[in-house]
């Protein structure tokens, strides 16, 4: 007999959200195993200094000892800066961790790591999202002086889902299937 699958609880939309600046770089991950295993990856695969992604693996292995301070598990972030996507006018590349709740305090994260900037947080309402977009329309928080930030990432704390909203092409999306409430 097939196992019964319970319908999951539906989170309430009107809960706390944390809005961060969406950095335009390349997705990156550090994995620290309980047994000392150390892996680095891009969005879709593990990488090595010999089979790299914009120099992230080379940087990570050069900072391996410090990156072990992140502790066991997967640590996702953005590898961004010089030569990657928008570049942000930087002369270097940076690794910014996504988990602002855990790594927002610079005294507890490895000094080689940054964290994506929090734009604002509050209840999930349109005005909170619009406020965050307005704040970023003045320029990047992650790279002050850079005037074309990509957009925002909205973390819905109750559902643990991420959503993005970009300044350009937000309504187009990458897929061809658009849902509509019109009949």
PDB file of C-alpha atoms in Angstrom, residues 54 59 79-84 86-94 114 142-144 146:
ATOM      1  CA  UNK A  54      35.321  32.925 -11.734  1.00  0.00           C
ATOM      2  CA  UNK A  59      39.829  31.748  -3.351  1.00  0.00           C
ATOM      3  CA  UNK A  79      30.638  35.422  -5.433  1.00  0.00           C
ATOM      4  CA  UNK A  80      30.640  38.878  -6.979  1.00  0.00           C
ATOM      5  CA  UNK A  81      32.732  41.861  -7.963  1.00  0.00           C
ATOM      6  CA  UNK A  82      35.438  42.473 -10.538  1.00  0.00           C
ATOM      7  CA  UNK A  83      34.835  40.570 -13.783  1.00  0.00           C
ATOM      8  CA  UNK A  84      31.545  38.947 -12.684  1.00  0.00           C
ATOM      9  CA  UNK A  86      27.801  43.908 -13.069  1.00  0.00           C
ATOM     10  CA  UNK A  87      31.223  44.063 -11.382  1.00  0.00           C
ATOM     11  CA  UNK A  88      30.011  46.873  -9.103  1.00  0.00           C
ATOM     12  CA  UNK A  89      33.106  48.952  -9.887  1.00  0.00           C
ATOM     13  CA  UNK A  90      35.153  46.775  -7.525  1.00  0.00           C
ATOM     14  CA  UNK A  91      38.821  45.932  -7.977  1.00  0.00           C
ATOM     15  CA  UNK A  92      38.344  42.610  -6.167  1.00  0.00           C
ATOM     16  CA  UNK A  93      35.875  39.742  -5.816  1.00  0.00           C
ATOM     17  CA  UNK A  94      33.885  39.109  -2.641  1.00  0.00           C
ATOM     18  CA  UNK A 114      30.880  39.418   3.738  1.00  0.00           C
ATOM     19  CA  UNK A 142      26.878  46.453  -0.837  1.00  0.00           C
ATOM     20  CA  UNK A 143      29.018  48.639  -3.099  1.00  0.00           C
ATOM     21  CA  UNK A 144      28.373  52.308  -2.228  1.00  0.00           C
ATOM     22  CA  UNK A 146      27.397  51.821  -7.675  1.00  0.00           C
TER      23      UNK A 146
END
